[in-house]
Amino acid sequence: MSNAPAIEVVGLSKRFGDVVALDGVNLAVEPGTVYGLLGPNGAGKTTTVRVLTTIIRPDTGRARVLGLDVVDQAQQVRASIGLAGQYAAVDEQLTGRENLELVGQLTHQPRAQVRLRAVELLERFGLTDAADRPLKTFSGGMRRRLDLAASLVHRPPVLFLDEPTTGLDPKSRNDLWDLIRELVNEGTTLLLTTQYLEEADVLADRIAVIDRGMVIADGTAAELKAQMGATVLEVSFADAAAAHGAVATVGAVSPGAEVEGTTVRAPVVDGARTAMEVLRALDAAGLEVAGLTIREPSLDDVFLQLTGRRAEETTNGEAAPDLAPAGGPR
Amino acid sequence: MTVTPTAATQHDGSTLSWAVKDTLALAKRNLLHYTRVPQLLVFTFVQPIMFVLLFRYVFGGTIQVPNVTYVDYLMPGIFGQIVVFGATATAIGLAEDMGSGIIERFRSLPMVRMSVLAGRTGADIVRNLGVVAVMMIVGIAVGFRPHGGVPGILAGCLLVLAFAFALSWIMALVGLKVANAEAAQAVSFPLLFPLTFASAAFVPVNSMPGWLQVFAAHQPVTVVVNAARGLMLGPDVASNLEKFGVFNTSTGGYVLQSVAWIVVILAVFVPLSVRQFNKN
């Protein structure tokens, strides 16, 4: 029984009118682990979370949380999950404390416990001083922290975070990452969606890459990176013709080199050494280099590797279901 | 792996008691908004006061109602007008909630879902109660002298509030159907304006052209306002109003018709609103 996944998704599909939001998603999340759902806008991340949190029903397929069916046993699922996300689902007019106590009451916790829990969470999330101010006076980072706190009031064993740091400044993002890590250390099972490979890398034990409503790759961060090289080498040239002239030379040193515009890009394992070799080869061939970058792969690189196209392309016309903050088409 | 015995198990016991508790928690949340957004209070209280002053002192002199002072005729109509205009708040409030992320959170909680609607319409009862009480004082200050006794006055208020509750459920459906608060307002106004003014609220129906009387005499605002009027002003005034054709039935008749309207509206719009809310 302890081997049963905390979250299990089989063949999940959902359409909104003509738009296919989910097209047979399969997932399994082990208890006490962090699962990262990585993909661009409109890939189906939010729709997956909305099905798993019982907000919408899937058209076909099955999803279980802690062994409970999200459609047939929705009410029991709701008692065991927390949801926080990019839309900061909190009441702007209410204070931080009032927001938390409201969620406490609506999750049917005993009154006295609700009050204590609110105090405890405000303290833990560094919001004690702002506790009795309406949320409309909060900064973006404070609002996200309160949103996360609100999802924890009833101590749910399974937590869903939908793009928890989208739109936050780096400092707030790091603060939130620390808080999320703490939660995970306490044994919470977490499903996290993100557009940032870095975020999935930092927080998640396993990552699924989702595109056009389907999981197109899944594994540990290390496995995904190994599949595409640990780093990306980019050599830029004065013009596209020069780049085309150099791609063979770069490719001889570092297989998989491709031209994009004035840049030759190659996934590499040992960034610094390969860069040296590439530069020597280019110099020997008498080719002039305008710039050179070695960087961590981004979601874009993962996408390019997995699908042969850039991540942004998928947003065309498919963004609507994921972007709608509430209710979808009503 | 075990299912944690938190709210899930507690919930199965008494859904009704949870429905009441969730509704009260959400009604409180909605009412707190009035203390945080002063403009809401201004809209709620100032506008009906303007209407009282407008009809009492500007138009009132030219409106003749047989055997009753115009201010006595007017005030029950004002109560009707307040709750009809106020019903817009239900649609706006729900549309705002639907457009923000908070409904997503509510839907993911083990609460009784219908409480989102009941908490909204429940809060609107409290708001209406407050406004009717204040307007009663304003009315007395400008010369309203009802002779129906305390029971009659209270019964009149109660009927108006019950009608307001029914209207809230119509407006809840509007709020759930439209995309945002502005649209809610835009849809509500053309619906509520003729109901308020093509009614007995401000002038007797028998002073209107015949074709309009067909609508005005039977629509719910007229029925409820005249029922409240009869109850508040007392049987003597009511029988005079009936004698002069201002009323087309007795107070009792209007009360029965009002109750029928309220029951029918609730029977139709509560299920429709709940269904719309549950629809994804």
Coordinates of C-alpha atoms in Angstrom, one line a residue:
Chain A
M1 CA 0.0 0.0 0.0
S2 CA 2.9 2.4 0.8
N3 CA 4.0 1.9 -2.8
A4 CA 0.8 3.5 -4.2
P5 CA 1.4 6.9 -5.8
A6 CA 0.1 9.9 -4.0
I7 CA -1.1 11.3 -7.3
E8 CA -2.0 9.1 -10.2
V9 CA -3.2 10.3 -13.5
V10 CA -4.1 8.0 -16.4
G11 CA -5.2 9.1 -19.9
L12 CA -6.6 12.5 -18.8
S13 CA -8.3 14.5 -21.6
K14 CA -10.1 17.8 -21.5
R15 CA -11.4 20.0 -24.3
F16 CA -12.7 23.6 -24.1
G17 CA -14.8 24.0 -27.2
D18 CA -12.4 23.4 -30.1
V19 CA -9.3 23.7 -28.0
V20 CA -7.7 20.5 -26.7
A21 CA -6.3 21.4 -23.3
L22 CA -5.3 17.9 -22.3
D23 CA -4.7 15.1 -24.7
G24 CA -4.0 11.9 -22.6
V25 CA -1.9 13.0 -19.7
N26 CA -0.3 10.3 -17.6
L27 CA 1.5 11.0 -14.3
A28 CA 2.5 9.2 -11.1
V29 CA 3.8 11.1 -8.1
E30 CA 5.4 9.2 -5.2
P31 CA 4.3 10.2 -1.7
G32 CA 6.5 12.7 -0.1
T33 CA 8.2 13.8 -3.3
V34 CA 8.1 16.9 -5.5
Y35 CA 6.9 16.6 -9.0
G36 CA 7.6 19.4 -11.4
L37 CA 5.2 19.9 -14.4
L38 CA 7.3 21.9 -16.8
G39 CA 5.9 23.6 -19.9
P40 CA 5.1 26.8 -21.7
N41 CA 1.8 28.8 -21.4
G42 CA -1.1 26.8 -22.8
A43 CA 0.6 23.5 -22.5
G44 CA -2.0 22.1 -20.1
K45 CA -0.3 22.6 -16.8
T46 CA -3.0 24.6 -15.1
T47 CA -5.8 22.5 -16.6
T48 CA -4.1 19.4 -15.1
V49 CA -4.0 21.1 -11.7
R50 CA -7.6 22.2 -12.0
V51 CA -8.7 18.6 -12.7
L52 CA -6.6 17.2 -9.8
T53 CA -7.9 19.8 -7.4
T54 CA -11.6 18.9 -8.4
I55 CA -12.2 22.3 -9.9
I56 CA -13.1 20.9 -13.3
R57 CA -14.0 17.4 -14.4
P58 CA -12.0 15.6 -17.1
D59 CA -13.7 14.5 -20.3
T60 CA -12.0 11.1 -20.2
G61 CA -9.4 9.5 -18.1
R62 CA -9.0 9.0 -14.4
A63 CA -7.1 10.8 -11.7
R64 CA -6.6 9.8 -8.1
V65 CA -5.2 11.7 -5.2
L66 CA -4.2 9.6 -2.2
G67 CA -6.2 6.8 -3.8
L68 CA -9.3 8.9 -4.0
D69 CA -11.0 9.6 -7.3
V70 CA -11.1 13.3 -8.1
V71 CA -14.6 13.0 -9.7
D72 CA -16.4 10.3 -7.6
Q73 CA -14.8 11.2 -4.3
A74 CA -14.2 14.9 -4.9
Q75 CA -15.3 16.0 -1.4
Q76 CA -12.8 13.7 0.3
V77 CA -10.0 14.8 -2.1
R78 CA -10.7 18.4 -1.3
A79 CA -10.1 17.7 2.4
S80 CA -6.7 16.3 1.6
I81 CA -5.3 18.9 -0.8
G82 CA -4.1 22.5 -0.8
L83 CA -3.9 24.7 -3.8
A84 CA -2.0 27.9 -4.4
G85 CA -1.1 29.5 -7.6
Q86 CA -0.2 32.3 -10.0
Y87 CA -3.5 34.0 -9.5
A88 CA -3.1 34.4 -5.7
A89 CA -6.7 33.3 -4.9
V90 CA -7.1 35.6 -1.9
D91 CA -9.6 38.3 -0.9
E92 CA -8.1 41.7 -1.5
Q93 CA -10.4 43.5 0.9
L94 CA -9.8 41.1 3.8
T95 CA -6.7 41.2 6.1
G96 CA -4.2 38.4 6.0
R97 CA -5.6 37.0 9.2
E98 CA -9.2 37.1 8.0
N99 CA -8.2 35.3 4.8
L100 CA -6.5 32.5 6.7
E101 CA -9.4 32.2 9.2
L102 CA -11.9 32.1 6.4
V103 CA -10.1 29.2 4.7
G104 CA -9.9 27.5 8.2
Q105 CA -13.6 27.8 8.6
L106 CA -14.4 26.6 5.1
T107 CA -12.1 23.6 5.6
H108 CA -14.2 22.8 8.7
Q109 CA -11.5 23.1 11.4
P110 CA -12.5 23.7 15.0
R111 CA -12.8 27.5 15.7
A112 CA -10.1 27.7 18.3
Q113 CA -7.7 25.8 16.1
V114 CA -8.4 28.1 13.2
R115 CA -7.3 31.1 15.2
L116 CA -4.1 29.5 16.4
R117 CA -3.3 28.1 13.0
A118 CA -3.6 31.6 11.4
V119 CA -1.2 33.1 13.9
E120 CA 1.2 30.2 13.4
L121 CA 1.2 30.6 9.6
L122 CA 1.5 34.4 9.6
E123 CA 4.5 34.0 11.8
R124 CA 6.1 31.3 9.7
F125 CA 5.6 33.3 6.5
G126 CA 6.9 36.5 7.9
L127 CA 3.6 38.3 7.7
T128 CA 2.9 38.9 11.5
D129 CA 3.4 42.6 11.2
A130 CA 1.1 42.9 8.2
A131 CA -1.5 40.4 9.6
D132 CA -4.3 42.9 10.2
R133 CA -3.8 45.0 7.0
P134 CA -6.1 44.4 4.0
L135 CA -4.3 42.5 1.3
K136 CA -4.7 45.3 -1.2
T137 CA -1.8 46.9 0.7
F138 CA 0.4 43.9 0.3
S139 CA 3.3 43.6 -2.2
G140 CA 3.3 40.9 -4.8
G141 CA 5.6 38.7 -2.9
M142 CA 3.6 39.1 0.4
R143 CA 0.4 38.2 -1.5
R144 CA 2.0 35.0 -2.9
R145 CA 3.2 34.0 0.6
L146 CA -0.2 34.6 2.0
D147 CA -1.8 32.6 -0.8
L148 CA 0.6 29.7 0.0
A149 CA -0.2 30.0 3.7
A150 CA -3.9 29.9 2.9
S151 CA -3.4 26.5 1.1
L152 CA -1.8 25.1 4.2
V153 CA -4.4 26.1 6.8
H154 CA -5.9 22.5 7.0
R155 CA -2.5 20.8 6.8
P156 CA -3.1 19.0 3.5
P157 CA -0.8 16.1 2.9
V158 CA -0.9 16.9 -0.9
L159 CA -0.1 20.3 -2.2
F160 CA -0.6 21.8 -5.7
L161 CA 1.3 24.9 -6.6
D162 CA 0.5 26.4 -10.0
E163 CA 3.4 28.6 -11.2
P164 CA 4.0 29.8 -7.6
T165 CA 6.8 32.3 -8.5
T166 CA 5.6 33.6 -11.9
G167 CA 6.0 37.3 -12.0
L168 CA 8.0 37.6 -8.7
D169 CA 11.3 39.4 -8.3
P170 CA 14.4 37.2 -7.7
K171 CA 14.4 37.9 -3.9
S172 CA 10.8 37.0 -3.4
R173 CA 11.3 33.9 -5.6
N174 CA 14.1 32.7 -3.5
D175 CA 12.1 33.3 -0.3
L176 CA 9.3 31.3 -1.7
W177 CA 11.6 28.5 -2.8
D178 CA 12.9 28.3 0.8
L179 CA 9.4 28.0 2.2
I180 CA 8.5 25.3 -0.3
R181 CA 11.6 23.3 0.5
E182 CA 10.7 23.4 4.2
L183 CA 7.2 22.1 3.5
V184 CA 8.6 19.3 1.4
N185 CA 11.1 18.3 4.2
E186 CA 8.1 17.9 6.5
G187 CA 6.7 15.2 4.2
T188 CA 4.2 17.1 2.0
T189 CA 3.7 15.6 -1.5
L190 CA 4.0 18.5 -3.9
L191 CA 2.9 18.9 -7.6
L192 CA 4.4 22.1 -8.9
T193 CA 3.9 23.6 -12.3
T194 CA 6.4 26.0 -13.8
Q195 CA 7.7 27.6 -16.9
Y196 CA 11.3 27.7 -15.5
L197 CA 13.6 24.8 -15.9
E198 CA 15.7 26.3 -13.1
E199 CA 12.7 26.2 -10.7
A200 CA 11.9 22.6 -11.5
D201 CA 15.6 21.8 -11.2
V202 CA 15.9 23.4 -7.8
L203 CA 12.7 22.1 -6.3
A204 CA 11.5 18.9 -8.0
D205 CA 12.6 15.3 -7.6
R206 CA 11.1 14.4 -10.9
I207 CA 10.1 16.5 -13.9
A208 CA 7.5 16.0 -16.6
V209 CA 7.7 18.2 -19.7
I210 CA 4.2 18.9 -20.9
D211 CA 3.4 20.2 -24.4
R212 CA 0.1 20.5 -26.2
G213 CA -1.7 18.6 -23.4
M214 CA 0.7 15.6 -23.5
V215 CA 3.7 14.6 -21.3
I216 CA 6.5 14.5 -23.8
A217 CA 9.4 13.6 -21.4
D218 CA 9.8 12.7 -17.8
G219 CA 12.6 11.9 -15.5
T220 CA 14.8 13.4 -12.9
A221 CA 16.3 16.8 -13.6
A222 CA 19.7 15.1 -14.0
E223 CA 18.2 12.7 -16.6
L224 CA 16.6 15.5 -18.6
K225 CA 19.8 17.5 -18.6
A226 CA 21.9 14.5 -19.6
Q227 CA 19.6 14.0 -22.5
M228 CA 20.4 17.5 -23.8
G229 CA 23.8 18.3 -22.4
A230 CA 24.5 19.9 -19.0
T231 CA 25.1 23.3 -20.6
V232 CA 24.5 25.2 -23.8
L233 CA 27.3 26.8 -25.9
E234 CA 26.4 29.7 -28.1
V235 CA 28.8 31.3 -30.5
S236 CA 27.6 34.4 -32.3
F237 CA 28.9 35.8 -35.6
A238 CA 28.7 39.1 -37.5
D239 CA 26.0 37.8 -39.8
A240 CA 23.9 34.7 -40.7
A241 CA 26.2 33.8 -43.6
A242 CA 29.2 33.7 -41.3
A243 CA 27.2 31.6 -38.8
H244 CA 26.3 29.1 -41.6
G245 CA 29.9 29.0 -42.6
A246 CA 31.0 28.1 -39.1
V247 CA 28.5 25.5 -38.2
A248 CA 30.5 22.6 -39.6
T249 CA 33.6 23.7 -37.8
V250 CA 31.8 23.9 -34.4
G251 CA 29.9 20.7 -35.1
A252 CA 33.2 18.8 -35.7
V253 CA 34.2 19.7 -32.1
S254 CA 30.7 19.6 -30.5
P255 CA 28.1 17.4 -32.3
G256 CA 24.5 18.6 -32.5
A257 CA 25.5 22.2 -33.4
E258 CA 22.7 24.2 -35.1
V259 CA 22.4 27.6 -36.6
E260 CA 19.8 30.1 -35.5
G261 CA 20.1 33.6 -37.0
T262 CA 23.6 34.7 -36.4
T263 CA 24.3 32.2 -33.7
V264 CA 25.5 28.6 -33.6
R265 CA 24.2 26.7 -30.7
A266 CA 25.4 23.3 -29.3
P267 CA 24.5 21.3 -26.2
V268 CA 27.7 20.4 -24.5
V269 CA 28.7 18.3 -21.5
D270 CA 31.9 20.0 -20.5
G271 CA 31.2 23.7 -21.3
A272 CA 34.6 25.4 -20.6
R273 CA 36.8 22.8 -22.3
T274 CA 34.5 22.5 -25.3
A275 CA 34.5 26.3 -25.6
M276 CA 38.3 26.4 -25.8
E277 CA 38.4 23.7 -28.4
V278 CA 35.7 25.4 -30.5
L279 CA 37.5 28.7 -30.4
R280 CA 40.8 27.1 -31.4
A281 CA 39.1 25.3 -34.3
L282 CA 37.4 28.5 -35.4
D283 CA 40.6 30.5 -35.1
A284 CA 42.5 27.8 -37.1
A285 CA 39.8 28.1 -39.8
G286 CA 40.2 31.8 -39.9
L287 CA 36.6 32.5 -38.8
E288 CA 35.9 35.6 -36.7
V289 CA 33.8 35.2 -33.6
A290 CA 31.5 38.1 -32.4
G291 CA 30.6 36.6 -29.0
L292 CA 30.6 33.4 -26.9
T293 CA 28.2 32.3 -24.2
I294 CA 28.1 29.2 -22.0
R295 CA 24.8 28.9 -20.1
E296 CA 22.4 26.6 -18.3
P297 CA 19.8 25.1 -20.6
S298 CA 16.4 26.8 -20.4
L299 CA 12.9 25.5 -21.0
D300 CA 13.4 26.7 -24.5
D301 CA 16.4 24.4 -25.0
V302 CA 14.6 21.4 -23.5
F303 CA 11.8 22.2 -26.0
L304 CA 14.0 22.6 -28.9
Q305 CA 15.6 19.3 -28.0
L306 CA 12.4 17.4 -27.5
T307 CA 10.1 18.9 -30.1
G308 CA 12.4 20.6 -32.6
R309 CA 10.6 23.9 -32.1
R310 CA 10.7 26.8 -29.6
A311 CA 8.5 26.8 -26.5
E312 CA 6.7 30.0 -27.5
E313 CA 5.2 28.5 -30.6
T314 CA 2.8 26.4 -28.6
T315 CA 1.2 29.4 -27.0
N316 CA -0.5 30.4 -30.3
G317 CA -4.2 29.8 -30.0
E318 CA -3.7 27.3 -27.2
A319 CA -3.1 29.7 -24.3
A320 CA -6.7 30.4 -23.6
P321 CA -7.6 27.5 -21.2
D322 CA -4.5 27.9 -19.1
L323 CA -4.8 31.7 -19.0
A324 CA -8.4 31.9 -17.9
P325 CA -8.1 32.6 -14.2
A326 CA -11.5 31.2 -13.2
G327 CA -14.1 28.8 -14.5
G328 CA -12.9 28.5 -18.0
P329 CA -15.7 29.1 -20.5
R330 CA -18.9 29.7 -18.6
Chain B
M1 CA -0.8 5.3 2.8
T2 CA -3.7 6.3 4.8
V3 CA -6.4 8.9 4.2
T4 CA -6.0 11.5 6.8
P5 CA -9.1 11.7 9.0
T6 CA -9.4 15.5 8.7
A7 CA -12.3 17.4 7.3
A8 CA -13.3 14.5 5.0
T9 CA -14.6 12.3 7.7
Q10 CA -16.1 15.2 9.7
H11 CA -18.0 16.2 6.6
D12 CA -20.1 13.2 6.1
G13 CA -22.0 13.7 9.3
S14 CA -24.2 16.7 8.7
T15 CA -24.0 18.4 5.4
L16 CA -26.8 20.8 6.4
S17 CA -25.0 22.1 9.5
W18 CA -21.8 22.6 7.4
A19 CA -23.9 24.4 4.7
V20 CA -25.1 26.8 7.4
K21 CA -21.7 27.4 8.9
D22 CA -20.0 27.9 5.5
T23 CA -22.8 30.2 4.4
L24 CA -22.4 32.3 7.6
A25 CA -18.6 32.4 7.1
L26 CA -19.0 33.6 3.5
A27 CA -21.8 36.1 4.4
K28 CA -19.5 37.6 7.0
R29 CA -16.7 37.8 4.4
N30 CA -19.0 39.6 2.0
L31 CA -20.3 42.0 4.7
L32 CA -16.7 42.9 5.7
H33 CA -16.3 44.3 2.2
Y34 CA -18.7 47.1 3.2
T35 CA -16.4 48.1 6.0
R36 CA -13.4 48.1 3.7
V37 CA -14.8 49.8 0.7
P38 CA -16.6 53.0 1.9
Q39 CA -17.9 53.7 -1.7
L40 CA -20.1 50.6 -1.3
L41 CA -21.8 52.1 1.7
V42 CA -22.2 55.4 0.0
F43 CA -23.9 53.8 -3.0
T44 CA -26.0 51.7 -0.6
F45 CA -27.3 54.5 1.7
V46 CA -26.9 57.8 -0.2
Q47 CA -28.7 56.9 -3.3
P48 CA -32.0 55.9 -1.6
I49 CA -31.9 59.0 0.5
M50 CA -31.6 61.1 -2.7
F51 CA -34.7 59.3 -4.0
V52 CA -36.7 60.0 -0.9
L53 CA -35.8 63.7 -1.1
L54 CA -36.4 63.9 -4.8
F55 CA -39.9 62.4 -4.7
R56 CA -40.9 63.9 -1.4
Y57 CA -39.8 67.5 -2.2
V58 CA -39.3 67.8 -6.0
F59 CA -41.9 65.6 -7.8
G60 CA -44.1 64.9 -4.8
G61 CA -46.1 68.2 -5.0
T62 CA -47.5 67.3 -8.4
I63 CA -48.5 63.7 -7.7
Q64 CA -52.0 63.4 -6.3
V65 CA -53.1 60.2 -4.6
P66 CA -56.7 60.2 -3.2
N67 CA -57.2 60.1 0.5
V68 CA -53.5 59.7 1.5
T69 CA -50.6 62.1 1.8
Y70 CA -47.9 61.5 -0.9
V71 CA -45.2 60.9 1.7
D72 CA -47.2 58.0 3.2
Y73 CA -47.9 56.7 -0.3
L74 CA -44.2 57.1 -1.3
M75 CA -42.3 55.4 1.5
P76 CA -43.4 51.8 0.9
G77 CA -42.5 52.4 -2.7
I78 CA -39.1 53.6 -1.7
F79 CA -38.5 50.4 0.3
G80 CA -39.4 48.4 -2.9
Q81 CA -37.1 50.6 -5.0
I82 CA -34.2 50.2 -2.6
V83 CA -34.2 46.4 -2.7
V84 CA -34.7 46.2 -6.4
F85 CA -31.8 48.6 -7.1
G86 CA -29.8 46.9 -4.4
A87 CA -30.2 43.5 -6.0
T88 CA -27.6 44.6 -8.5
A89 CA -25.0 44.3 -5.8
T90 CA -25.6 40.5 -5.8
A91 CA -24.8 40.2 -9.5
I92 CA -21.8 42.6 -9.2
G93 CA -20.4 40.9 -6.2
L94 CA -20.7 37.4 -7.7
A95 CA -19.3 38.5 -11.0
E96 CA -16.3 40.0 -9.3
D97 CA -15.7 36.8 -7.3
M98 CA -16.0 34.7 -10.4
G99 CA -13.5 36.9 -12.2
S100 CA -10.9 36.8 -9.4
G101 CA -9.1 33.6 -8.4
I102 CA -10.9 33.2 -5.1
I103 CA -13.7 31.0 -6.5
E104 CA -11.0 28.6 -7.8
R105 CA -9.8 28.3 -4.2
F106 CA -13.4 27.9 -2.9
R107 CA -14.0 25.1 -5.4
S108 CA -10.9 23.3 -4.2
L109 CA -12.0 23.4 -0.5
P110 CA -14.2 20.8 1.2
M111 CA -16.9 23.4 1.8
V112 CA -20.5 23.1 0.7
R113 CA -20.3 24.7 -2.7
M114 CA -23.8 26.2 -2.7
S115 CA -22.6 28.3 0.3
V116 CA -20.9 30.7 -2.1
L117 CA -24.3 31.7 -3.5
A118 CA -26.1 31.5 -0.2
G119 CA -23.4 33.5 1.5
R120 CA -23.8 36.2 -1.1
T121 CA -27.6 36.3 -1.0
G122 CA -27.5 36.0 2.8
A123 CA -25.2 39.0 3.1
D124 CA -27.6 40.9 0.9
I125 CA -30.4 40.3 3.3
V126 CA -28.4 41.8 6.1
R127 CA -27.5 44.8 3.9
N128 CA -31.1 45.3 2.9
L129 CA -32.2 45.1 6.5
G130 CA -29.8 47.9 7.4
V131 CA -30.9 50.0 4.5
V132 CA -34.6 49.5 5.2
A133 CA -34.1 50.4 8.8
V134 CA -32.2 53.6 8.0
M135 CA -34.7 54.6 5.4
M136 CA -37.6 54.1 7.9
I137 CA -35.9 56.7 10.1
V138 CA -35.3 59.0 7.1
G139 CA -38.9 58.5 6.1
I140 CA -40.3 59.4 9.5
A141 CA -38.0 62.5 9.5
V142 CA -39.6 63.7 6.3
G143 CA -43.1 63.1 7.5
F144 CA -44.0 59.4 6.9
R145 CA -46.7 58.5 9.4
P146 CA -47.9 54.9 8.9
H147 CA -51.0 53.9 10.8
G148 CA -50.7 50.1 10.4
G149 CA -49.2 49.7 13.9
V150 CA -45.9 48.0 14.7
P151 CA -47.0 44.5 13.5
G152 CA -48.2 46.0 10.2
I153 CA -45.0 47.9 9.7
L154 CA -42.8 45.0 10.6
A155 CA -44.9 42.6 8.3
G156 CA -44.5 45.1 5.5
C157 CA -40.7 45.3 6.0
L158 CA -40.5 41.5 6.2
L159 CA -42.4 41.1 2.9
V160 CA -40.1 43.6 1.2
L161 CA -37.0 41.8 2.5
A162 CA -38.3 38.4 1.5
F163 CA -38.9 39.8 -2.0
A164 CA -35.4 41.2 -2.0
F165 CA -34.0 37.7 -1.1
A166 CA -35.8 36.2 -4.1
L167 CA -34.5 39.0 -6.4
S168 CA -31.0 38.3 -5.2
W169 CA -31.2 34.8 -6.6
I170 CA -32.2 36.2 -10.0
M171 CA -29.3 38.5 -9.8
A172 CA -27.0 35.7 -8.7
L173 CA -27.8 33.9 -12.0
V174 CA -27.0 37.1 -13.8
G175 CA -23.7 37.5 -11.9
L176 CA -22.7 33.9 -12.8
K177 CA -23.6 34.3 -16.5
V178 CA -21.8 37.5 -17.3
A179 CA -18.0 38.0 -17.6
N180 CA -17.3 40.8 -15.2
A181 CA -18.8 43.4 -12.8
E182 CA -19.3 46.0 -15.5
A183 CA -21.3 43.6 -17.6
A184 CA -23.3 42.6 -14.5
Q185 CA -24.3 46.2 -14.0
A186 CA -25.0 46.7 -17.7
V187 CA -27.3 43.7 -17.8
S188 CA -29.0 44.4 -14.5
F189 CA -30.0 48.0 -15.1
P190 CA -32.3 47.6 -18.1
L191 CA -33.9 44.7 -16.3
L192 CA -34.5 46.5 -13.0
F193 CA -35.3 50.0 -14.2
P194 CA -38.7 49.3 -15.8
L195 CA -39.6 47.0 -12.9
T196 CA -39.1 49.9 -10.5
F197 CA -40.6 52.8 -12.4
A198 CA -43.4 51.1 -14.4
S199 CA -44.8 50.1 -11.0
A200 CA -46.9 51.4 -8.2
A201 CA -43.7 52.4 -6.3
F202 CA -43.9 56.2 -7.0
V203 CA -47.3 56.8 -8.7
P204 CA -50.6 54.9 -8.7
V205 CA -50.9 52.5 -11.6
N206 CA -54.3 53.8 -12.6
S207 CA -52.7 57.1 -13.5
M208 CA -50.7 55.4 -16.3
P209 CA -51.9 54.8 -19.9
G210 CA -54.0 51.7 -20.3
W211 CA -51.4 49.6 -22.2
L212 CA -48.8 50.2 -19.5
Q213 CA -51.3 49.4 -16.7
V214 CA -51.5 45.8 -18.1
F215 CA -47.9 45.3 -17.2
A216 CA -47.6 47.7 -14.2
A217 CA -50.6 46.3 -12.3
H218 CA -49.4 42.7 -12.3
Q219 CA -45.6 42.8 -12.1
P220 CA -44.1 41.8 -8.9
V221 CA -42.7 45.1 -7.7
T222 CA -46.2 46.6 -7.8
V223 CA -47.7 43.6 -6.0
V224 CA -45.1 43.7 -3.3
V225 CA -45.1 47.5 -2.8
N226 CA -48.9 47.6 -2.6
A227 CA -48.8 44.7 -0.1
A228 CA -46.3 46.5 2.1
R229 CA -48.3 49.7 1.6
G230 CA -51.5 48.1 2.8
L231 CA -49.8 46.5 5.8
M232 CA -47.9 49.7 6.8
L233 CA -50.6 52.3 6.2
G234 CA -53.3 50.2 7.9
P235 CA -56.7 48.8 6.8
D236 CA -58.6 52.2 6.7
V237 CA -56.1 53.7 4.2
A238 CA -56.0 50.5 2.2
S239 CA -59.7 50.2 1.8
N240 CA -59.8 53.9 0.6
L241 CA -57.0 53.2 -1.9
E242 CA -59.0 50.2 -3.2
K243 CA -62.2 52.3 -3.4
F244 CA -60.5 54.9 -5.5
G245 CA -58.9 52.3 -7.8
V246 CA -55.4 52.8 -6.7
F247 CA -55.4 49.3 -5.4
N248 CA -57.0 46.7 -7.6
T249 CA -57.4 44.2 -4.7
S250 CA -57.3 44.1 -0.9
T251 CA -54.1 44.1 1.2
G252 CA -54.6 40.4 1.8
G253 CA -54.8 39.8 -2.0
Y254 CA -51.6 41.6 -2.6
V255 CA -49.9 39.7 0.3
L256 CA -50.9 36.4 -1.2
Q257 CA -49.8 37.4 -4.7
S258 CA -46.5 38.6 -3.2
V259 CA -45.9 35.3 -1.5
A260 CA -46.7 33.5 -4.7
W261 CA -44.2 35.6 -6.7
I262 CA -41.5 35.1 -4.0
V263 CA -42.0 31.3 -3.9
V264 CA -42.0 31.0 -7.7
I265 CA -38.9 33.1 -8.2
L266 CA -37.0 31.1 -5.5
A267 CA -38.2 27.8 -6.9
V268 CA -37.0 28.7 -10.4
F269 CA -33.8 30.7 -9.7
V270 CA -32.2 28.9 -6.8
P271 CA -31.8 25.7 -8.8
L272 CA -30.8 27.6 -11.9
S273 CA -28.1 29.5 -10.1
V274 CA -26.8 26.5 -8.3
R275 CA -26.7 24.6 -11.6
Q276 CA -24.9 27.4 -13.3
F277 CA -22.3 27.6 -10.5
N278 CA -21.6 23.9 -10.6
K279 CA -21.3 23.9 -14.3
N280 CA -17.7 24.0 -15.5

